[in-house]
Short mmCIF file of C-alpha atoms in Angstrom, two decimals:
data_model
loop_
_atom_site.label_atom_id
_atom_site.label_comp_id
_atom_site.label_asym_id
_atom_site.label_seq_id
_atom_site.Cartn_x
_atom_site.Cartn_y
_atom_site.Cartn_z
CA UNK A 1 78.01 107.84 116.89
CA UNK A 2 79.69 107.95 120.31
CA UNK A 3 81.75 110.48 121.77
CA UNK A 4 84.73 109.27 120.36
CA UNK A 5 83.38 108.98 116.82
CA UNK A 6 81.93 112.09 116.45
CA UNK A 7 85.20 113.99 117.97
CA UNK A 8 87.05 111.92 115.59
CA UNK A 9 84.86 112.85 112.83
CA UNK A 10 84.98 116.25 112.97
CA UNK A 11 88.91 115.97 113.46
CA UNK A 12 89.22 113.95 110.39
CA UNK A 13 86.85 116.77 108.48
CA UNK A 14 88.96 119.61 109.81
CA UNK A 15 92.38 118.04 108.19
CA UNK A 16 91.44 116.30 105.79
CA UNK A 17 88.41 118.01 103.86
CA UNK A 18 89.59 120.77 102.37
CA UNK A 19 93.66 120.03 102.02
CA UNK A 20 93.05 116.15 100.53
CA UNK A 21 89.81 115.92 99.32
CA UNK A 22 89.56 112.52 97.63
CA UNK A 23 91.47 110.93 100.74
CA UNK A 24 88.30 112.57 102.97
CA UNK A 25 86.10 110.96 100.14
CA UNK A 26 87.83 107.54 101.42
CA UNK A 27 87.53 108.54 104.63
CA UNK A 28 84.02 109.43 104.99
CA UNK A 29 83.23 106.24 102.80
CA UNK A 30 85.70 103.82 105.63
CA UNK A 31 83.85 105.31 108.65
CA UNK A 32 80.06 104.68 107.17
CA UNK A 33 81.34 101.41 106.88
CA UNK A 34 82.68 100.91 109.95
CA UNK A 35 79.11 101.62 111.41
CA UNK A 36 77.39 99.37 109.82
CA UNK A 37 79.95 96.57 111.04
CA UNK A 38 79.60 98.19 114.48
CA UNK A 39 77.26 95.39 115.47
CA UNK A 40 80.17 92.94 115.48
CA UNK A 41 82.05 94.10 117.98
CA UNK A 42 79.64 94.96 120.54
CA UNK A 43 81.04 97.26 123.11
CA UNK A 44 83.56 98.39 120.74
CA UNK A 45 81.58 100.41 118.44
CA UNK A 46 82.35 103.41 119.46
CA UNK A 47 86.23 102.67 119.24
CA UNK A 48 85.71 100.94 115.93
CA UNK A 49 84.04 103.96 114.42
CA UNK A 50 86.73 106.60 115.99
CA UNK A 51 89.26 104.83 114.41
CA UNK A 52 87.95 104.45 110.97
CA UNK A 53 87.30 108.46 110.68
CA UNK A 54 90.86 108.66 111.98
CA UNK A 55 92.68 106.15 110.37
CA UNK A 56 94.17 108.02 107.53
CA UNK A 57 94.44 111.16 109.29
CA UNK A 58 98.36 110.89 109.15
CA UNK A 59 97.97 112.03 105.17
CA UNK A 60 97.57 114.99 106.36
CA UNK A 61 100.12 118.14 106.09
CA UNK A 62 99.93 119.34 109.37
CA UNK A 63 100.43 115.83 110.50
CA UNK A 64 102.71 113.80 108.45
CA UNK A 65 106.30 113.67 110.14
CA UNK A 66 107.94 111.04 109.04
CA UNK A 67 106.10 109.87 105.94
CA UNK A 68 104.43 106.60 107.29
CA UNK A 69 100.83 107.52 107.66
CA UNK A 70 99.91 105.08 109.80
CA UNK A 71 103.03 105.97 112.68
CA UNK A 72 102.56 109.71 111.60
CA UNK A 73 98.38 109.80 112.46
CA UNK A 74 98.82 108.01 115.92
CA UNK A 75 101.89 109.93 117.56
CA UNK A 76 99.93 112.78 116.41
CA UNK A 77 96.81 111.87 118.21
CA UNK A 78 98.41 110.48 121.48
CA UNK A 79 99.91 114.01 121.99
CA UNK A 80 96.25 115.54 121.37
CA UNK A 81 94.78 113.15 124.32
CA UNK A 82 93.37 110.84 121.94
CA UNK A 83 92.64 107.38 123.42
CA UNK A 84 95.44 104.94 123.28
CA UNK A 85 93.77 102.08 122.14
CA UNK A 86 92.10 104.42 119.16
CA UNK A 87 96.20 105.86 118.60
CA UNK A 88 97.15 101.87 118.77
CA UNK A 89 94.13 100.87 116.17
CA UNK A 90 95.49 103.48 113.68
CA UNK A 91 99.47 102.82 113.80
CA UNK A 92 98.26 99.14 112.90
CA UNK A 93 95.43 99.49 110.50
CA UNK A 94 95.65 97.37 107.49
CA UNK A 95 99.18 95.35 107.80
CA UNK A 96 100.93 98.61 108.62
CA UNK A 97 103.82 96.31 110.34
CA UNK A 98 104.71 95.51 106.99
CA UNK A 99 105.28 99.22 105.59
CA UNK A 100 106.90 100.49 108.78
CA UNK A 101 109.42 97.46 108.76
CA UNK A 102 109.95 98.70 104.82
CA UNK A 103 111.02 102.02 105.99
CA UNK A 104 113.02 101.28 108.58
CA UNK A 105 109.98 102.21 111.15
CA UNK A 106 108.75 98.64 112.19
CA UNK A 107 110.84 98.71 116.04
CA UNK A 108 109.47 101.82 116.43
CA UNK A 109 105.90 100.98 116.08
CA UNK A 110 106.04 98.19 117.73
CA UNK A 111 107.74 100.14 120.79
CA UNK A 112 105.25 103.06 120.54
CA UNK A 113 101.71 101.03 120.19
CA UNK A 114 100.67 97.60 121.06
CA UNK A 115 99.61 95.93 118.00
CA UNK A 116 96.03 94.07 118.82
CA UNK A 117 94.28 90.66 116.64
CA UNK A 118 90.36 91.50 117.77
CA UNK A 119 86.80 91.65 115.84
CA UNK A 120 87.70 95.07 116.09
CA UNK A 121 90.99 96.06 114.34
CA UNK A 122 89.50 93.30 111.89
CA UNK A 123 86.86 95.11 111.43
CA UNK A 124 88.84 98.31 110.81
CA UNK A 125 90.89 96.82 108.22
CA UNK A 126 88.10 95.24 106.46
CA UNK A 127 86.14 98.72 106.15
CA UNK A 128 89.31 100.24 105.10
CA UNK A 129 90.63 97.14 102.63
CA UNK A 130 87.32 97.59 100.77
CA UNK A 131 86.64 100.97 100.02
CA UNK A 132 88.30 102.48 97.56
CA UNK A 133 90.11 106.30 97.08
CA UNK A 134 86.96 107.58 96.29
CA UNK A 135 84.68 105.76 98.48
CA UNK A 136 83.49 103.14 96.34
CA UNK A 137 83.27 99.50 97.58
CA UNK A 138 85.49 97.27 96.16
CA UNK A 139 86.54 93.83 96.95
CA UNK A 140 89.98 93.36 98.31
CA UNK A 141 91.50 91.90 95.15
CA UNK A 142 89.91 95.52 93.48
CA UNK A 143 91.51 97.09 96.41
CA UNK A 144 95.07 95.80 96.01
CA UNK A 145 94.66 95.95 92.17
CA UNK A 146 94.09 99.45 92.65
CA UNK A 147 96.73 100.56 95.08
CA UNK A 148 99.18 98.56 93.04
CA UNK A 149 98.49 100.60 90.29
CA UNK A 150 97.93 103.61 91.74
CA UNK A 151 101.60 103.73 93.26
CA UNK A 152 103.59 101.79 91.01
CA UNK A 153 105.75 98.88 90.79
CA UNK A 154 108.93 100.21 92.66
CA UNK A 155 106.58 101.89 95.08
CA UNK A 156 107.32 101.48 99.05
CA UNK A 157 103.49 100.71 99.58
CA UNK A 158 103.27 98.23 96.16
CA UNK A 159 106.59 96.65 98.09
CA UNK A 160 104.79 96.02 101.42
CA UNK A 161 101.78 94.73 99.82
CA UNK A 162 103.61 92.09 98.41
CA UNK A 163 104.23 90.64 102.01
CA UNK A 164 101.97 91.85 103.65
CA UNK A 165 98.50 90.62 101.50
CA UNK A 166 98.16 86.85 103.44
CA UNK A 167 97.68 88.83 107.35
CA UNK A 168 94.81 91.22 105.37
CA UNK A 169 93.29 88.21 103.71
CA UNK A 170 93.16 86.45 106.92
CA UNK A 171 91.88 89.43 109.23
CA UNK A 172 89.18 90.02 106.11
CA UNK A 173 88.60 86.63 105.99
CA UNK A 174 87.63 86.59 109.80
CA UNK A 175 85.36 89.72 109.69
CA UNK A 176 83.25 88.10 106.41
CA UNK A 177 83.16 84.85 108.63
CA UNK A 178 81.55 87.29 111.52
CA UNK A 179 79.14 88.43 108.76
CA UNK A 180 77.98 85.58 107.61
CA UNK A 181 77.51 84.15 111.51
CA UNK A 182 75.77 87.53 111.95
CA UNK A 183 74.35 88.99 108.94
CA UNK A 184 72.77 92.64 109.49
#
C-alpha cells in the first residue's frame, strides 16, 4: 500500500469498523480486491486502492449529510484534504450518476467532481460490483440480484439500478477485457 491507501485504510477502519460492521466487511473485502487489480493501472495503484477503502465511507454516521453515499463520502473527504481525484473516484463509483440524478443530486455532482472513464475508476467499480455485503465474491448478476433484494422493489437504489446496469456492465466488461489481456 501507498501513502494514500494506507491513510485511507485506517480512515475507513476508524468509521466504519465498529459503527457498520458488515459494510467494513465489504469494505475490507473491495480494497483487497482492488490490490490485486492494481497491476492494471500502473501508476494508479495507489489511487485505485485509496479509493476502494474509501469508497463507501459516506455510510457512515458522522458522515452521511444528505443521504447519497457516494456525494456524502467525497464532500466529506475534500474538506479533510483528501486528494481530489480520490474525492472525484468516490462521488462516481459504480454508476452513482444514476442515483444522484434519482434524488434530485445529479447537477450537483456533476458540479462538485469531474466524473472520469479510465482503467482506474473501472477498476474501482469492478472490485466494488463484485463483492458482496459481506465480502464474498460474486459475479455482477449475484451482485445486482442481491442489492435488488436487499432494498426492495420501490427502493431509490433498486430504481437506479434499473438504468443504470448497461454503464456497469460496460466499465466491468472493460476491466475483465484488461484481465484477460493481462492475467495476474
Amino acid at each position: 500500500m501507498g501513502p494514500s491507501s494506507e491513510l485511507a485504510a485506517a480512515t475507513s477502519q476508524r468509521h466504519l469498523q465498529n459503527v457498520l460492521p458488515r459494510r467494513w466487511l465489504h469494505v475490507q473485502a473491495v480494497a483487497a480486491k482492488a490490490e490485486r487489480l492494481a497491476y492494471l493501472v500502473g501508476d494508479d495503484a495507489d489511487v485505485l486502492t485509496a479509493a476502494a477503502w474509501l469508497h463507501d465511507i459516506g455510510y457512515a454516521p458522522d458522515v452521511a449529510d444528505t443521504g447519497f453515499h457516494a456525494l456524502d463520502g467525497a464532500r466529506w473527504l475534500r474538506r479533510r484534504g483528501f486528494a481530489d481525484r480520490i474525492a472525484a473516484l468516490v462521488a462516481h463509483h459504480s454508476c452513482a450518476v444514476h442515483e444522484a440524478d434519482e434524488r434530485g443530486l445529479g447537477q450537483a455532482l456533476a458540479n462538485e467532481f469531474p466524473r472520469e472513464e479510465t482503467a482506474t475508476s473501472d477498476a474501482l467499480w469492478y472490485a466494488d460490483m463484485t463483492t458482496g455485503p459481506d465480502g464474498q465474491d460474486l459475479t455482477v448478476d449475484e451482485r445486482l440480484t442481491e442489492i435488488r433484494q436487499r432494498y426492495g422493489p420501490d427502493d431509490v437504489v433498486t430504481r437506479f439500478w434499473e438504468r443504470a446496469e448497461p454503464m456497469l456492465r460496460h466499465a466491468i466488461s472493460r476491466t475483465q477485457h484488461r484481465l484477460s489481456a493481462q492475467p495476474m
